[in-house]
CSV table of C-alpha atoms in Angstrom, one decimal:
chain,number,residue,atom,x,y,z
A,1,LEU,CA,-40.0,21.2,33.9
A,2,ALA,CA,-38.9,17.5,33.2
A,3,GLU,CA,-41.8,18.1,30.2
A,4,GLU,CA,-39.1,21.1,28.7
A,5,ASN,CA,-36.7,19.1,29.1
A,6,ASP,CA,-38.3,16.3,27.5
A,7,ARG,CA,-38.7,19.2,24.0
A,8,GLU,CA,-34.4,20.2,24.9
A,9,GLU,CA,-33.1,16.8,23.7
A,10,GLN,CA,-35.7,15.9,21.0
A,11,VAL,CA,-35.3,19.0,20.1
A,12,VAL,CA,-31.0,18.5,20.3
A,13,GLY,CA,-30.2,15.5,19.2
A,14,SER,CA,-27.2,14.1,20.0
A,15,HIS,CA,-24.5,16.4,17.6
A,16,THR,CA,-24.5,19.1,20.3
A,17,LEU,CA,-21.8,21.5,21.0
A,18,PHE,CA,-23.2,23.2,23.5
A,19,ALA,CA,-26.5,23.4,25.5
A,20,LEU,CA,-28.6,25.4,24.5
A,21,GLY,CA,-30.9,25.9,28.4
A,22,HIS,CA,-34.2,27.6,28.6
A,23,LEU,CA,-35.9,27.9,25.5
A,24,VAL,CA,-37.6,31.5,25.3
A,25,MET,CA,-39.8,32.9,22.2
A,26,THR,CA,-40.3,36.5,21.1
A,27,PRO,CA,-44.1,37.2,20.2
A,28,GLY,CA,-42.9,37.6,16.8
A,29,ALA,CA,-40.8,34.4,16.2
A,30,ALA,CA,-44.4,32.8,17.4
A,31,ALA,CA,-46.3,34.6,14.9
A,32,LEU,CA,-44.7,33.2,12.0
A,33,ASP,CA,-46.0,29.6,12.9
A,34,VAL,CA,-42.4,27.9,12.0
A,35,ASP,CA,-41.7,24.6,13.4
A,36,PHE,CA,-38.6,25.8,15.1
A,37,ALA,CA,-37.2,22.3,16.3
A,38,PRO,CA,-34.5,22.2,12.9
A,39,TYR,CA,-33.2,26.2,13.7
A,40,LEU,CA,-32.3,25.0,17.0
A,41,ALA,CA,-30.2,21.4,16.3
A,42,ARG,CA,-28.7,23.5,13.6
A,43,HIS,CA,-27.4,26.0,16.7
A,44,ALA,CA,-26.4,23.4,19.0
A,45,ALA,CA,-24.5,21.4,16.6
A,46,GLY,CA,-22.2,24.7,15.5
A,47,ASP,CA,-23.8,25.8,11.9
A,48,TRP,CA,-24.8,30.1,12.3
A,49,GLY,CA,-26.5,29.8,9.8
A,50,VAL,CA,-26.1,32.9,7.6
A,51,LEU,CA,-23.6,34.6,8.7
A,52,ASP,CA,-20.8,36.2,7.2
A,53,ALA,CA,-17.5,34.0,7.7
A,54,PHE,CA,-16.1,36.9,10.2
A,55,ASP,CA,-19.2,36.1,12.2
A,56,CYS,CA,-18.9,32.2,12.4
A,57,ARG,CA,-15.5,32.4,13.5
A,58,GLN,CA,-16.8,34.7,16.5
A,59,ASN,CA,-19.2,32.3,16.8
A,60,ASP,CA,-16.4,29.3,16.9
A,61,THR,CA,-14.3,31.5,19.9
A,62,ALA,CA,-17.9,32.2,21.7
A,63,VAL,CA,-17.7,28.1,22.4
A,64,ARG,CA,-14.2,27.4,23.9
A,65,SER,CA,-14.5,30.4,26.3
A,66,GLY,CA,-18.3,30.6,26.9
A,67,ASP,CA,-19.2,33.5,24.8
A,68,ARG,CA,-22.8,34.7,23.7
A,69,LEU,CA,-23.5,31.9,20.8
A,70,LEU,CA,-25.8,34.3,17.5
A,71,SER,CA,-26.9,32.3,14.4
A,72,ALA,CA,-29.4,33.6,12.0
A,73,TYR,CA,-31.2,31.9,9.7
A,74,ASP,CA,-33.8,32.3,6.4
A,75,VAL,CA,-37.1,30.3,7.3
A,76,PRO,CA,-39.7,30.4,5.0
A,77,VAL,CA,-43.2,31.8,5.7
A,78,GLY,CA,-45.5,31.9,2.6
A,79,LYS,CA,-44.6,29.7,-0.7
A,80,GLU,CA,-41.4,32.3,-2.0
A,81,GLU,CA,-40.6,34.3,0.9
A,82,THR,CA,-39.0,33.6,3.8
A,83,GLU,CA,-38.2,35.8,8.1
A,84,ARG,CA,-35.2,36.3,9.1
A,85,ILE,CA,-34.5,35.0,12.0
A,86,TRP,CA,-32.0,34.8,15.4
A,87,ILE,CA,-31.1,32.4,17.6
A,88,ILE,CA,-29.6,33.9,20.8
A,89,THR,CA,-28.2,31.6,23.6
A,90,GLU,CA,-26.9,33.3,27.0
A,91,ALA,CA,-22.6,33.5,27.5
A,92,ASP,CA,-23.6,30.8,31.3
A,93,ARG,CA,-26.3,28.4,28.1
A,94,SER,CA,-29.0,29.6,30.9
A,95,ALA,CA,-31.7,30.5,28.4
A,96,THR,CA,-32.0,30.2,24.3
A,97,THR,CA,-33.9,32.7,22.4
A,98,ILE,CA,-35.6,32.8,19.2
A,99,LEU,CA,-36.9,36.3,17.9
A,100,LEU,CA,-36.3,38.9,14.7
A,101,PRO,CA,-34.2,40.6,14.1
A,102,HIS,CA,-36.4,44.6,14.4
A,103,GLU,CA,-37.2,42.6,18.5
A,104,TYR,CA,-33.7,42.5,19.6
């Protein structure tokens, strides 16, 4: 558990809007073999990735109200390919999951 908490601190750094809680990754996301730390840091800092303006505003409100948060990022998986990932933090901030949209 201490090792997990240390990893969370390394991922998040000092500029965060909310706690990520327990970090979880689906099999599809794990198969991408991507370093997700930068995307987790962006998510925790309120950079919602490729979401539209409406969804970004929803997240900004959810940070204050304690609702669930969703970010979306296109991550490089090859020389010219990307794969969209979602990062979802639960409303109670107990867990954050990295997944592919079709795994939702």
